[in-house]
Coordinates of C-alpha atoms and ligand atoms in Angstrom, one line a residue:
M171 CA 20.1 16.8 10.4
N172 CA 20.3 15.4 6.9
Y173 CA 23.8 14.0 6.7
G174 CA 24.8 16.1 3.7
L175 CA 22.1 14.6 1.5
D176 CA 21.9 17.9 -0.4
N177 CA 25.6 17.4 -1.5
W178 CA 25.7 13.8 -2.4
G179 CA 22.1 12.7 -2.7
N180 CA 21.6 13.7 -6.4
G181 CA 17.9 14.1 -5.5
N182 CA 17.5 10.4 -5.1
F183 CA 16.4 10.3 -1.5
I184 CA 14.3 12.4 0.8
I185 CA 13.8 12.5 4.5
E186 CA 10.3 12.3 5.8
D187 CA 8.8 11.1 9.1
G188 CA 12.3 10.6 10.3
K189 CA 13.1 8.0 7.6
V190 CA 15.2 8.0 4.4
K191 CA 12.9 7.4 1.6
L192 CA 13.3 6.9 -2.2
S193 CA 12.2 10.1 -3.9
A194 CA 9.8 8.2 -6.1
K195 CA 6.0 8.5 -6.4
S196 CA 5.3 5.9 -3.7
K197 CA 8.2 7.2 -1.5
P198 CA 9.1 3.8 0.1
A199 CA 11.3 4.0 3.2
L200 CA 14.6 2.2 3.0
V201 CA 14.2 0.9 6.6
D202 CA 10.9 -0.6 5.7
M203 CA 12.5 -2.4 2.7
V204 CA 15.2 -3.8 5.0
K205 CA 12.6 -5.1 7.4
D206 CA 10.7 -6.6 4.6
I207 CA 13.8 -8.5 3.3
R208 CA 14.8 -9.6 6.8
K209 CA 11.3 -11.1 7.3
R210 CA 12.2 -13.3 4.3
G211 CA 15.1 -14.7 6.3
H212 CA 18.0 -12.6 5.0
T213 CA 20.0 -11.1 7.8
G214 CA 23.4 -9.4 8.0
P215 CA 24.5 -6.7 5.6
I216 CA 22.3 -6.3 2.5
L217 CA 23.4 -4.6 -0.8
F218 CA 20.5 -2.8 -2.5
R219 CA 20.4 -2.2 -6.3
F220 CA 18.1 0.4 -7.7
P221 CA 17.7 0.1 -11.5
H222 CA 15.8 3.3 -11.7
L223 CA 18.9 5.1 -10.6
I224 CA 20.9 3.5 -13.4
K225 CA 18.3 4.7 -15.8
K226 CA 18.4 8.2 -14.3
Q227 CA 22.2 8.5 -14.9
I228 CA 22.0 7.2 -18.4
D229 CA 19.1 9.5 -19.3
L230 CA 21.0 12.5 -17.8
M231 CA 24.2 11.8 -19.7
Y232 CA 22.4 11.5 -23.1
S233 CA 20.1 14.4 -22.5
Y234 CA 22.9 16.9 -21.5
F235 CA 25.1 15.9 -24.5
N236 CA 22.2 16.0 -26.9
K237 CA 21.2 19.4 -25.5
A238 CA 24.7 20.7 -25.9
K239 CA 24.9 19.3 -29.5
K240 CA 21.7 21.2 -30.3
E241 CA 22.8 24.4 -28.6
F242 CA 26.1 24.5 -30.5
D243 CA 24.7 23.0 -33.7
Y244 CA 27.3 20.3 -33.5
Q245 CA 27.4 17.9 -36.5
G246 CA 29.1 14.9 -34.9
E247 CA 27.2 12.1 -33.2
F248 CA 27.2 11.4 -29.5
N249 CA 27.8 7.8 -28.4
A250 CA 28.4 6.2 -25.0
V251 CA 29.8 2.9 -23.8
Y252 CA 29.8 1.6 -20.2
P253 CA 33.2 0.4 -19.0
L254 CA 32.7 -3.0 -17.5
K255 CA 35.5 -2.8 -15.0
V256 CA 33.5 -0.4 -12.9
N257 CA 30.9 -3.1 -12.0
Q258 CA 30.7 -6.4 -13.7
F259 CA 28.0 -8.0 -11.5
P260 CA 25.2 -9.5 -13.5
N261 CA 22.3 -7.8 -11.8
F262 CA 23.8 -4.5 -12.6
V263 CA 25.1 -5.2 -16.1
K264 CA 22.0 -6.9 -17.5
N265 CA 19.8 -4.1 -16.2
L266 CA 22.1 -1.5 -17.7
V267 CA 22.2 -3.1 -21.1
K268 CA 18.4 -3.4 -21.1
I269 CA 17.9 0.2 -20.0
G270 CA 20.5 1.5 -22.5
K271 CA 19.0 -0.3 -25.5
S272 CA 16.9 2.7 -26.8
Y273 CA 20.1 4.9 -26.7
N274 CA 22.3 2.3 -28.4
Y275 CA 24.4 2.4 -25.3
G276 CA 27.4 0.1 -25.7
L277 CA 30.0 -1.6 -23.5
E278 CA 33.8 -1.1 -23.0
A279 CA 36.1 -4.0 -22.2
G280 CA 39.6 -4.0 -20.7
S281 CA 40.4 -7.7 -20.6
K282 CA 39.5 -10.9 -22.3
A283 CA 36.9 -11.8 -19.7
E284 CA 35.2 -8.4 -20.0
L285 CA 35.3 -8.6 -23.8
L286 CA 33.6 -12.0 -23.7
L287 CA 30.9 -10.5 -21.4
A288 CA 30.5 -7.6 -23.9
M289 CA 30.2 -10.1 -26.8
S290 CA 27.5 -12.0 -25.0
Y291 CA 25.4 -9.1 -23.6
N292 CA 25.9 -6.0 -25.7
N293 CA 22.9 -4.6 -27.5
P294 CA 23.3 -5.8 -31.2
D295 CA 23.8 -2.4 -32.8
A296 CA 25.6 -0.6 -30.0
P297 CA 29.3 0.0 -30.0
I298 CA 32.0 -2.0 -28.2
T299 CA 35.3 -0.4 -27.4
V300 CA 38.3 -2.4 -26.1
N301 CA 41.1 -0.8 -24.1
G302 CA 44.0 -2.1 -22.0
F303 CA 46.9 -4.3 -22.9
K304 CA 46.1 -6.9 -25.5
D305 CA 47.7 -10.2 -26.5
K306 CA 47.1 -11.9 -29.8
E307 CA 44.3 -14.0 -28.3
M308 CA 42.5 -10.9 -27.2
I309 CA 42.9 -9.2 -30.6
T310 CA 41.6 -12.3 -32.2
L311 CA 38.5 -12.1 -29.9
G312 CA 38.0 -8.6 -31.3
F313 CA 38.1 -9.9 -34.8
I314 CA 35.5 -12.6 -33.9
A315 CA 33.3 -9.9 -32.3
A316 CA 33.5 -7.9 -35.6
N317 CA 32.3 -10.9 -37.5
M318 CA 29.4 -11.4 -35.0
G319 CA 28.3 -8.1 -36.4
Y320 CA 29.4 -5.9 -33.6
D321 CA 30.6 -2.3 -34.2
I322 CA 33.8 -2.8 -32.3
T323 CA 36.9 -0.7 -32.0
L324 CA 40.2 -2.0 -30.6
T325 CA 42.1 0.8 -29.1
I326 CA 45.9 0.4 -29.4
E327 CA 47.9 1.2 -26.3
G328 CA 51.3 0.6 -27.8
L329 CA 52.9 -0.1 -31.2
N330 CA 53.5 -3.8 -30.5
E331 CA 49.7 -4.2 -30.4
L332 CA 49.4 -2.6 -33.8
E333 CA 52.0 -5.0 -35.1
N334 CA 50.0 -7.9 -33.7
I335 CA 46.9 -6.6 -35.5
V336 CA 48.8 -6.4 -38.7
Q337 CA 50.0 -9.9 -38.3
I338 CA 46.5 -11.3 -37.5
T339 CA 45.0 -9.4 -40.4
S340 CA 47.3 -11.0 -42.9
S341 CA 45.8 -14.4 -42.3
H342 CA 42.3 -13.3 -41.5
K343 CA 39.3 -13.6 -43.9
G344 CA 36.2 -11.7 -43.0
K345 CA 35.4 -8.4 -41.3
L346 CA 38.0 -6.4 -39.4
P347 CA 37.4 -4.5 -36.3
N348 CA 38.0 -0.7 -36.3
I349 CA 41.2 0.5 -34.9
G350 CA 41.6 3.3 -32.3
L351 CA 44.8 4.9 -31.0
R352 CA 45.1 5.9 -27.5
V353 CA 47.0 9.2 -27.2
R354 CA 49.4 10.0 -24.4
L355 CA 48.4 13.5 -23.4
H356 CA 50.6 15.8 -21.6
S357 CA 47.6 17.0 -19.6
S358 CA 46.6 14.9 -16.6
G359 CA 43.8 15.0 -14.1
S360 CA 44.3 15.6 -10.4
G361 CA 43.4 13.6 -7.2
I362 CA 43.9 10.1 -6.1
W363 CA 42.9 8.5 -9.4
A364 CA 44.8 10.8 -11.8
K365 CA 47.6 8.4 -12.8
S366 CA 46.1 7.5 -16.1
G367 CA 47.1 10.7 -17.9
G368 CA 50.3 12.7 -18.3
I369 CA 53.5 12.0 -20.1
N370 CA 54.5 9.4 -17.5
S371 CA 51.2 7.5 -17.7
K372 CA 51.1 3.8 -18.2
F373 CA 49.0 4.1 -21.4
G374 CA 49.0 5.6 -24.8
L375 CA 51.1 6.6 -27.8
T376 CA 53.4 9.6 -27.8
S377 CA 53.3 12.0 -30.8
T378 CA 56.3 10.2 -32.4
E379 CA 54.5 6.9 -32.0
L380 CA 51.3 8.3 -33.4
I381 CA 53.1 9.3 -36.6
E382 CA 54.7 5.9 -36.7
A383 CA 51.4 4.2 -36.2
V384 CA 49.8 6.0 -39.1
S385 CA 52.7 5.0 -41.4
I386 CA 52.4 1.4 -40.3
L387 CA 48.6 1.6 -41.1
I388 CA 49.3 3.1 -44.5
K389 CA 52.0 0.5 -45.3
N390 CA 49.7 -2.4 -44.5
D391 CA 46.6 -0.9 -46.2
L392 CA 44.8 -0.6 -42.9
L393 CA 44.3 3.1 -42.7
K394 CA 40.6 2.9 -43.5
Y395 CA 40.1 1.0 -40.3
F396 CA 41.6 3.8 -38.2
T397 CA 38.5 5.6 -36.9
M398 CA 39.0 6.8 -33.4
I399 CA 41.5 8.4 -31.0
H400 CA 41.1 7.8 -27.3
F401 CA 42.3 9.4 -24.1
H402 CA 41.5 9.0 -20.4
I403 CA 43.0 11.3 -17.9
G404 CA 41.9 9.5 -14.8
S405 CA 38.9 8.7 -12.8
Q406 CA 36.9 11.1 -10.5
I407 CA 38.1 14.2 -12.2
T408 CA 36.8 16.8 -9.7
D409 CA 38.2 19.9 -11.5
I410 CA 37.0 20.9 -14.9
A411 CA 40.2 22.7 -15.8
P412 CA 42.4 19.7 -16.7
V413 CA 39.5 18.3 -18.8
K414 CA 39.4 21.4 -20.9
K415 CA 43.2 21.4 -21.3
A416 CA 43.1 17.7 -22.4
L417 CA 40.2 18.5 -24.9
R418 CA 42.3 21.2 -26.5
E419 CA 45.2 18.9 -26.8
V420 CA 43.3 15.9 -28.2
G421 CA 41.2 18.1 -30.5
N422 CA 44.4 19.4 -32.1
I423 CA 45.8 15.9 -32.4
Y424 CA 42.6 14.8 -34.1
A425 CA 42.8 17.6 -36.6
E426 CA 46.5 17.0 -37.3
L427 CA 46.0 13.2 -37.8
K428 CA 43.2 14.0 -40.3
K429 CA 45.4 16.4 -42.1
M430 CA 48.1 13.7 -42.3
G431 CA 45.6 11.6 -44.4
S432 CA 43.7 9.6 -41.8
F433 CA 40.5 9.9 -43.9
N434 CA 38.3 7.6 -41.9
L435 CA 39.3 9.0 -38.5
N436 CA 36.0 10.4 -37.3
A437 CA 35.7 10.0 -33.6
I438 CA 37.2 11.2 -30.3
N439 CA 36.8 8.9 -27.3
L440 CA 36.8 11.0 -24.1
G441 CA 37.3 8.0 -21.8
G442 CA 35.8 8.2 -18.3
G443 CA 36.4 10.5 -15.4
L444 CA 33.1 12.3 -14.8
A445 CA 33.1 12.8 -11.1
V446 CA 30.5 11.9 -8.4
E447 CA 30.0 14.1 -5.4
Y448 CA 30.8 11.8 -2.4
S449 CA 31.1 14.6 0.2
Q450 CA 28.7 14.7 3.2
H451 CA 30.2 18.0 4.4
D452 CA 29.9 21.5 2.9
N453 CA 33.6 22.3 3.8
V454 CA 34.9 19.4 1.6
V455 CA 32.7 19.5 -1.5
L456 CA 34.9 18.3 -4.3
R457 CA 33.4 18.5 -7.8
N458 CA 33.5 22.0 -9.2
Y459 CA 31.4 21.4 -12.3
T460 CA 28.0 20.1 -13.4
L461 CA 27.3 17.6 -16.1
S462 CA 25.8 20.4 -18.2
E463 CA 29.0 22.4 -18.0
Y464 CA 31.1 19.3 -18.9
A465 CA 28.9 18.5 -21.9
N466 CA 29.0 22.1 -23.1
D467 CA 32.7 22.3 -22.7
V468 CA 33.3 19.1 -24.7
I469 CA 31.0 20.1 -27.6
Y470 CA 32.1 23.8 -27.6
L471 CA 35.8 23.1 -27.6
L472 CA 35.8 20.3 -30.2
K473 CA 33.6 22.5 -32.4
E474 CA 35.9 25.4 -32.1
I475 CA 39.1 23.4 -32.9
S476 CA 37.5 21.6 -35.9
T477 CA 36.3 24.9 -37.3
K478 CA 39.6 26.6 -36.8
K479 CA 41.5 23.7 -38.4
G480 CA 38.9 23.1 -41.1
V481 CA 38.2 19.4 -40.3
K482 CA 34.9 17.6 -39.9
E483 CA 33.5 17.8 -36.3
P484 CA 34.3 14.4 -34.7
D485 CA 31.8 11.9 -33.3
I486 CA 32.1 11.8 -29.6
Y487 CA 32.3 8.7 -27.5
I488 CA 32.3 8.7 -23.7
E489 CA 33.2 5.9 -21.4
S490 CA 32.1 7.3 -18.0
G491 CA 31.5 4.5 -15.6
R492 CA 31.6 5.9 -12.0
F493 CA 29.1 8.5 -12.9
I494 CA 26.7 5.9 -14.3
A495 CA 27.1 3.2 -11.6
A496 CA 27.9 4.8 -8.3
H497 CA 24.4 5.9 -7.3
H498 CA 22.6 2.7 -8.0
A499 CA 23.9 0.7 -5.0
L500 CA 23.9 1.1 -1.3
L501 CA 24.7 -1.2 1.6
V502 CA 22.6 -1.5 4.7
A503 CA 24.2 -3.0 7.7
P504 CA 22.8 -3.4 11.2
V505 CA 24.6 -2.0 14.3
L506 CA 25.4 -4.9 16.6
E507 CA 26.7 -3.0 19.6
L508 CA 27.4 0.4 21.1
F509 CA 30.6 0.0 23.1
S510 CA 29.4 2.2 25.9
G511 CA 26.2 0.2 26.1
E512 CA 27.8 -2.0 28.7
Y513 CA 28.3 0.9 31.1
T514 CA 25.2 1.3 33.3
D515 CA 24.6 2.3 36.9
K516 CA 24.2 -1.4 37.7
K517 CA 27.9 -2.0 36.9
L518 CA 29.0 0.4 39.7
I519 CA 30.7 -1.4 42.6
E520 CA 29.9 0.0 46.0
K521 CA 32.8 0.2 48.5
K522 CA 33.1 1.4 52.0
S523 CA 35.3 4.2 50.9
H524 CA 36.3 5.2 47.4
P525 CA 39.6 6.9 46.5
P526 CA 39.0 10.7 46.5
L527 CA 39.1 11.1 42.7
V528 CA 36.6 8.3 42.2
Q529 CA 34.4 9.8 44.9
E530 CA 34.7 13.1 43.0
L531 CA 33.4 11.3 39.8
F532 CA 30.4 9.9 41.8
D533 CA 29.7 13.5 42.8
L534 CA 30.1 14.9 39.3
Y535 CA 27.7 12.2 38.0
R536 CA 25.1 13.0 40.6
T537 CA 25.2 16.8 40.3
I538 CA 25.8 17.3 36.5
N539 CA 23.2 19.7 35.0
R540 CA 22.8 21.8 31.9
S541 CA 24.9 24.7 33.1
N542 CA 27.9 22.8 34.4
A543 CA 27.8 19.9 31.9
L544 CA 30.7 21.0 29.8
E545 CA 32.9 21.7 32.8
F546 CA 32.0 18.5 34.5
L547 CA 32.7 16.6 31.3
H548 CA 36.2 18.0 31.0
D549 CA 36.8 17.4 34.7
S550 CA 35.7 13.8 34.5
I551 CA 38.1 13.1 31.6
D552 CA 41.0 14.7 33.5
H553 CA 40.1 12.6 36.5
M554 CA 40.1 9.5 34.4
E555 CA 43.5 10.1 33.1
S556 CA 44.9 10.7 36.6
L557 CA 43.1 7.6 37.9
L558 CA 44.6 5.4 35.2
T559 CA 48.0 6.7 36.2
L560 CA 47.3 5.9 39.8
F561 CA 46.3 2.4 38.8
D562 CA 49.6 1.9 36.9
L563 CA 51.5 3.0 40.0
G564 CA 49.6 0.6 42.2
Y565 CA 47.5 3.1 44.2
I566 CA 44.0 2.0 43.3
D567 CA 42.6 -1.4 42.6
L568 CA 40.8 -3.0 39.7
Q569 CA 37.4 -2.3 41.2
D570 CA 38.3 1.4 41.4
R571 CA 39.4 1.3 37.8
S572 CA 36.2 -0.3 36.7
N573 CA 34.2 2.3 38.6
T574 CA 36.2 5.0 36.9
E575 CA 35.4 3.6 33.4
V576 CA 31.7 3.2 34.2
L577 CA 31.4 6.7 35.8
V578 CA 33.2 8.5 33.0
N579 CA 31.1 6.9 30.4
L580 CA 27.9 7.7 32.3
I581 CA 29.0 11.3 32.7
I582 CA 29.8 11.6 29.0
K583 CA 26.4 10.2 28.0
K584 CA 24.6 12.5 30.4
A585 CA 26.6 15.5 29.3
V586 CA 26.1 14.9 25.6
L587 CA 22.3 14.6 26.3
L588 CA 22.3 17.8 28.3
L589 CA 24.3 19.6 25.6
K590 CA 22.6 18.4 22.6
D591 CA 21.1 21.8 21.7
K592 CA 24.4 23.5 21.9
H593 CA 26.0 24.8 18.8
F594 CA 27.5 22.2 16.6
K595 CA 31.1 23.4 16.7
E596 CA 31.2 23.2 20.5
L597 CA 29.8 19.7 20.4
I598 CA 32.4 18.7 17.9
S599 CA 35.3 20.0 20.1
I600 CA 34.1 17.8 23.0
Q601 CA 33.0 14.9 20.9
D602 CA 36.4 14.2 19.5
R603 CA 37.4 13.1 23.0
V604 CA 34.3 11.2 23.9
Q605 CA 33.4 9.1 20.8
E606 CA 31.0 6.2 20.8
R607 CA 32.1 3.1 18.9
Y608 CA 29.5 1.4 16.8
L609 CA 30.1 -2.2 15.9
V610 CA 28.5 -2.9 12.6
N611 CA 27.8 -6.2 10.9
F612 CA 29.8 -5.7 7.7
S613 CA 33.4 -5.7 6.4
I614 CA 35.0 -2.5 5.2
F615 CA 37.5 -4.6 3.2
Q616 CA 34.6 -6.3 1.3
S617 CA 32.2 -3.4 1.0
L618 CA 34.2 -0.1 1.1
P619 CA 37.6 -1.1 -0.3
D620 CA 38.4 2.4 -1.5
F621 CA 37.9 3.7 2.0
W622 CA 40.5 1.1 3.2
G623 CA 42.9 1.7 0.4
L624 CA 42.6 5.3 -0.6
S625 CA 40.6 7.0 2.3
Q626 CA 37.8 7.7 -0.2
H627 CA 34.8 9.0 1.8
F628 CA 31.4 7.4 1.3
P629 CA 28.3 8.9 2.7
I630 CA 27.0 7.1 5.8
M631 CA 23.7 7.8 7.6
P632 CA 21.2 6.0 9.7
L633 CA 18.0 4.9 7.9
D634 CA 15.6 6.2 10.6
K635 CA 15.3 8.4 13.7
L636 CA 16.1 11.3 11.5
D637 CA 13.6 13.4 13.4
Q638 CA 15.7 13.0 16.5
K639 CA 19.0 14.7 17.1
A640 CA 22.0 12.4 16.8
T641 CA 24.3 13.2 19.6
R642 CA 27.1 10.6 19.6
S643 CA 30.3 11.3 17.7
A644 CA 30.7 7.9 16.0
S645 CA 33.5 5.7 15.0
I646 CA 32.4 2.7 13.0
W647 CA 34.0 -0.7 13.5
D648 CA 33.5 -3.6 11.2
I649 CA 33.5 -7.2 12.2
T650 CA 36.9 -8.1 10.7
C651 CA 39.8 -8.8 13.1
D652 CA 41.8 -6.0 11.6
S653 CA 42.3 -2.6 13.1
D654 CA 42.1 -1.1 9.6
G655 CA 38.4 -2.1 9.7
E656 CA 37.3 1.2 11.2
V657 CA 35.8 4.5 10.0
S658 CA 37.2 6.6 12.8
F659 CA 35.6 9.9 13.9
N660 CA 37.1 12.8 12.0
P661 CA 36.4 16.3 13.5
Q662 CA 36.8 17.8 10.0
K663 CA 34.1 15.5 8.7
P664 CA 32.2 14.5 11.8
L665 CA 29.6 11.7 11.8
F666 CA 27.0 11.8 14.6
L667 CA 24.8 8.9 15.3
H668 CA 22.0 8.2 17.7
D669 CA 22.3 6.8 21.2
V670 CA 20.2 3.7 20.8
D671 CA 19.3 0.8 23.1
L672 CA 19.8 -2.2 20.8
K673 CA 18.0 -4.5 23.2
K674 CA 14.9 -2.5 22.5
E675 CA 15.3 -1.6 18.8
D676 CA 17.2 -2.1 15.6
Y677 CA 19.5 0.5 14.2
F678 CA 20.6 0.3 10.6
L679 CA 23.3 2.3 8.8
G680 CA 23.3 3.0 5.1
F681 CA 26.6 3.2 3.2
F682 CA 25.8 5.1 0.0
L683 CA 27.3 5.5 -3.5
L684 CA 28.9 2.0 -3.6
G685 CA 27.9 1.1 -7.1
A686 CA 31.2 2.0 -8.8
Y687 CA 34.3 -0.1 -8.2
Q688 CA 33.6 -1.2 -4.6
E689 CA 31.9 -4.5 -5.3
I690 CA 34.6 -5.9 -7.6
L691 CA 37.5 -4.5 -5.6
G692 CA 36.0 -6.0 -2.4
M693 CA 38.3 -8.3 -0.6
K694 CA 37.5 -11.5 1.2
H695 CA 39.5 -10.6 4.3
N696 CA 38.6 -13.0 7.2
L697 CA 36.6 -14.8 4.5
F698 CA 33.7 -12.3 4.6
T699 CA 32.2 -12.5 1.1
H700 CA 30.1 -10.2 -1.1
P701 CA 26.9 -9.5 1.0
T702 CA 23.4 -10.7 0.2
E703 CA 22.1 -8.5 -2.6
V704 CA 18.6 -7.5 -3.7
T705 CA 17.3 -5.5 -6.7
I706 CA 14.4 -3.1 -6.0
E707 CA 12.1 -2.4 -8.9
L708 CA 9.8 0.5 -8.4
N709 CA 6.2 0.5 -9.6
E710 CA 3.4 3.1 -9.5
S711 CA 2.2 2.3 -6.0
S712 CA 5.1 0.5 -4.4
Y713 CA 8.2 -1.6 -5.1
E714 CA 9.1 -5.2 -5.8
V715 CA 12.1 -7.1 -4.4
T716 CA 13.7 -9.1 -7.2
N717 CA 16.9 -11.1 -7.8
I718 CA 17.7 -11.9 -4.2
L719 CA 21.2 -13.4 -4.3
K720 CA 22.3 -14.8 -0.9
A721 CA 25.9 -14.0 0.2
Q722 CA 28.3 -16.8 -0.7
S723 CA 28.4 -19.7 1.7
I724 CA 31.4 -20.7 3.8
S725 CA 31.8 -23.9 1.8
Y726 CA 31.7 -22.0 -1.4
I727 CA 34.5 -19.7 -0.3
F728 CA 36.5 -22.7 0.9
E729 CA 36.2 -24.2 -2.6
D730 CA 37.1 -20.8 -4.1
L731 CA 40.4 -21.1 -2.2
D732 CA 40.8 -24.6 -3.6
Y733 CA 40.1 -26.5 -0.4
D734 CA 38.7 -29.9 -0.9
M735 CA 35.3 -29.8 0.7
D736 CA 35.1 -33.5 1.1
E737 CA 38.3 -33.4 3.0
I738 CA 37.0 -30.7 5.3
S739 CA 33.8 -32.5 5.9
Q740 CA 35.6 -35.8 6.6
N741 CA 38.0 -34.1 9.0
L742 CA 35.2 -32.4 10.9
S743 CA 33.1 -35.6 11.2
Y744 CA 36.0 -37.7 12.2
K745 CA 36.9 -35.3 14.9
I746 CA 33.4 -35.1 16.2
E747 CA 33.1 -38.9 16.1
N748 CA 36.1 -39.1 18.3
S749 CA 35.3 -36.1 20.5
C750 CA 34.4 -36.4 24.2
F751 CA 30.7 -36.0 23.5
V752 CA 29.3 -39.4 24.4
D753 CA 25.7 -39.3 23.2
T754 CA 25.4 -40.3 19.5
D755 CA 22.3 -38.1 19.1
I756 CA 24.3 -35.1 20.3
K757 CA 27.1 -36.0 17.9
N758 CA 24.6 -36.2 15.0
W759 CA 23.0 -33.0 16.0
I760 CA 26.4 -31.2 16.1
L761 CA 27.3 -32.6 12.6
K762 CA 24.0 -31.4 11.2
E763 CA 24.6 -27.9 12.7
I764 CA 28.1 -27.7 11.3
N765 CA 26.9 -28.7 7.9
S766 CA 24.2 -26.0 7.9
L767 CA 26.8 -23.5 9.0
L768 CA 29.0 -24.5 6.1
E769 CA 26.1 -23.7 3.8
D770 CA 25.5 -20.3 5.3
N771 CA 27.5 -17.1 5.0
C772 CA 30.0 -15.8 7.4
Y773 CA 28.3 -12.6 8.8
L774 CA 27.3 -12.4 12.4
K775 CA 23.9 -13.4 13.7
N776 CA 23.8 -12.0 17.2
E777 CA 20.6 -11.1 19.0
E778 CA 17.5 -11.0 16.9
Y779 CA 19.5 -12.2 13.9
R780 CA 20.7 -8.7 13.4
Ligands
PLP14 C1 38.5 3.2 -15.9 C2 38.3 3.7 -17.3 C3 37.1 4.3 -17.6 C4 36.0 4.6 -16.6 O1 36.4 5.7 -15.8 P1 35.3 6.4 -14.8 O2 36.2 7.3 -14.0 O3 34.8 5.3 -13.9 O4 34.3 7.0 -15.6 C5 36.9 4.7 -18.9 N1 37.8 4.4 -19.8 C6 39.0 3.8 -19.6 C7 39.9 3.6 -20.6 C8 39.2 3.4 -18.3 O5 40.4 2.8 -18.0

């Protein structure tokens, strides 16, 4: 049982001795890292960052494009920038910039805040591209970046932005940024993130506007700054066909604009969109191409069009973010409770005589064995439904109803255990009806927002016990008070977890591929904040835990919402002062406890500080 690791794992993890391990020389197990970090006093959910997996993706991207360039004898340069919107957290961005230095890997910004980040962290000689809607202030920032010495391109989304540039230029002394034009393609991607392309998309210039833009540039003597055209047909493009279609379209636009006299136009920016395989199940594998195929298609098609139209082969810029960031982060969260855990033999209530159907359940439970397990399981569920109706009609009492619940859960557990070697399909058909609910110490709204908003699947697996068969069909509940905070069991994409006794052992779940978009989109529903994060640096023999950042405290989030912390503290101490506790020592102790709670995060600390 490897939880589809072959599909989504990217070769980053292996399973050995029943544990998920990093596929690095020293093969550290994730569960051991978790225990190590918990020993240092950090409990609740923990977000892991792995810089070696950032490096791996960057290396892959450059090596495949450079290989394709060589193979097709392509004359243009290959450049890449990382789009900050995908993950702006410092322990990711700073590592990425450092790792990308040798490639001259740059940054892409889509807002003033992101542009300021790029201006302070970008590698000095690496490119900066700026997309998104821009006001005069943002355009001015771009001019400042150019004068700091950055190779910066402002990509125009609409003609009004170009007019603003013209206006700012007229009173500006010093260097000017390069100008890019975003083209509105008629090709678009497919899937849930495909809204960025197509003629109805929010962004880009139509052919008519492109022609107008060039004439504005000529009129204002700015044509020499026009160096790039840009497109972006959407994120997570799983099908290669629309990419090829868009490339043909943009390649021809490039050639036409050059023929119209755009003498400094020398680059095509492909935007982002490179997909990540999130699927844990063979039947729903999504991405139909490899990076090698993507790089070859880009280089081959642009070469072909340039040759045919007799123009110079363009430099290529790519802004893929998801592909670079997704793999580097995973969340580990402890299971707090199995809902059936409370149903034990001891909870059964003996009565002088049980109603016949309840008595039948007792008999089923006593005599269930391997050969009758499936039949008994079905019978018990039928009986439960009848018994619940009998209760509603007033024929059985609350003790009978309780016995029903306990017995059916015990029968399910026993049956699942007896049937665990059965064929998977059969298990699934029963399991849909007899799910186990796992309460997990995390917030789906904070840590898996795209699951909440778009039903995007993220791989989930336990970190150990992988040498034992997982028999429980699982639905995962987070600790928010919101019924949307659930990853429910889906028979098409089943998740099986282990039947564990949490009184005796810990059980940790890993939520993988969370490095792209999830952290910044995460919501503070119920005031659960970004979890505690750690960075894991690998070395020859082992690993080092660095940059431990504790989850934000309760007082911090109150301040974030613009509460006055003094007011809150005063209210609480006044109310404790005037409470019905009489002992002053007790009052002081309570105040101290409350103050330390305010400085701690919101996640649960049940049992052994799980
Ligand atoms: C969002 C975005 C990207 C990144 O897209 P990914 O799918 O994450 O690679 C790149 N360029 C632009 C203009 C974007 O808006």
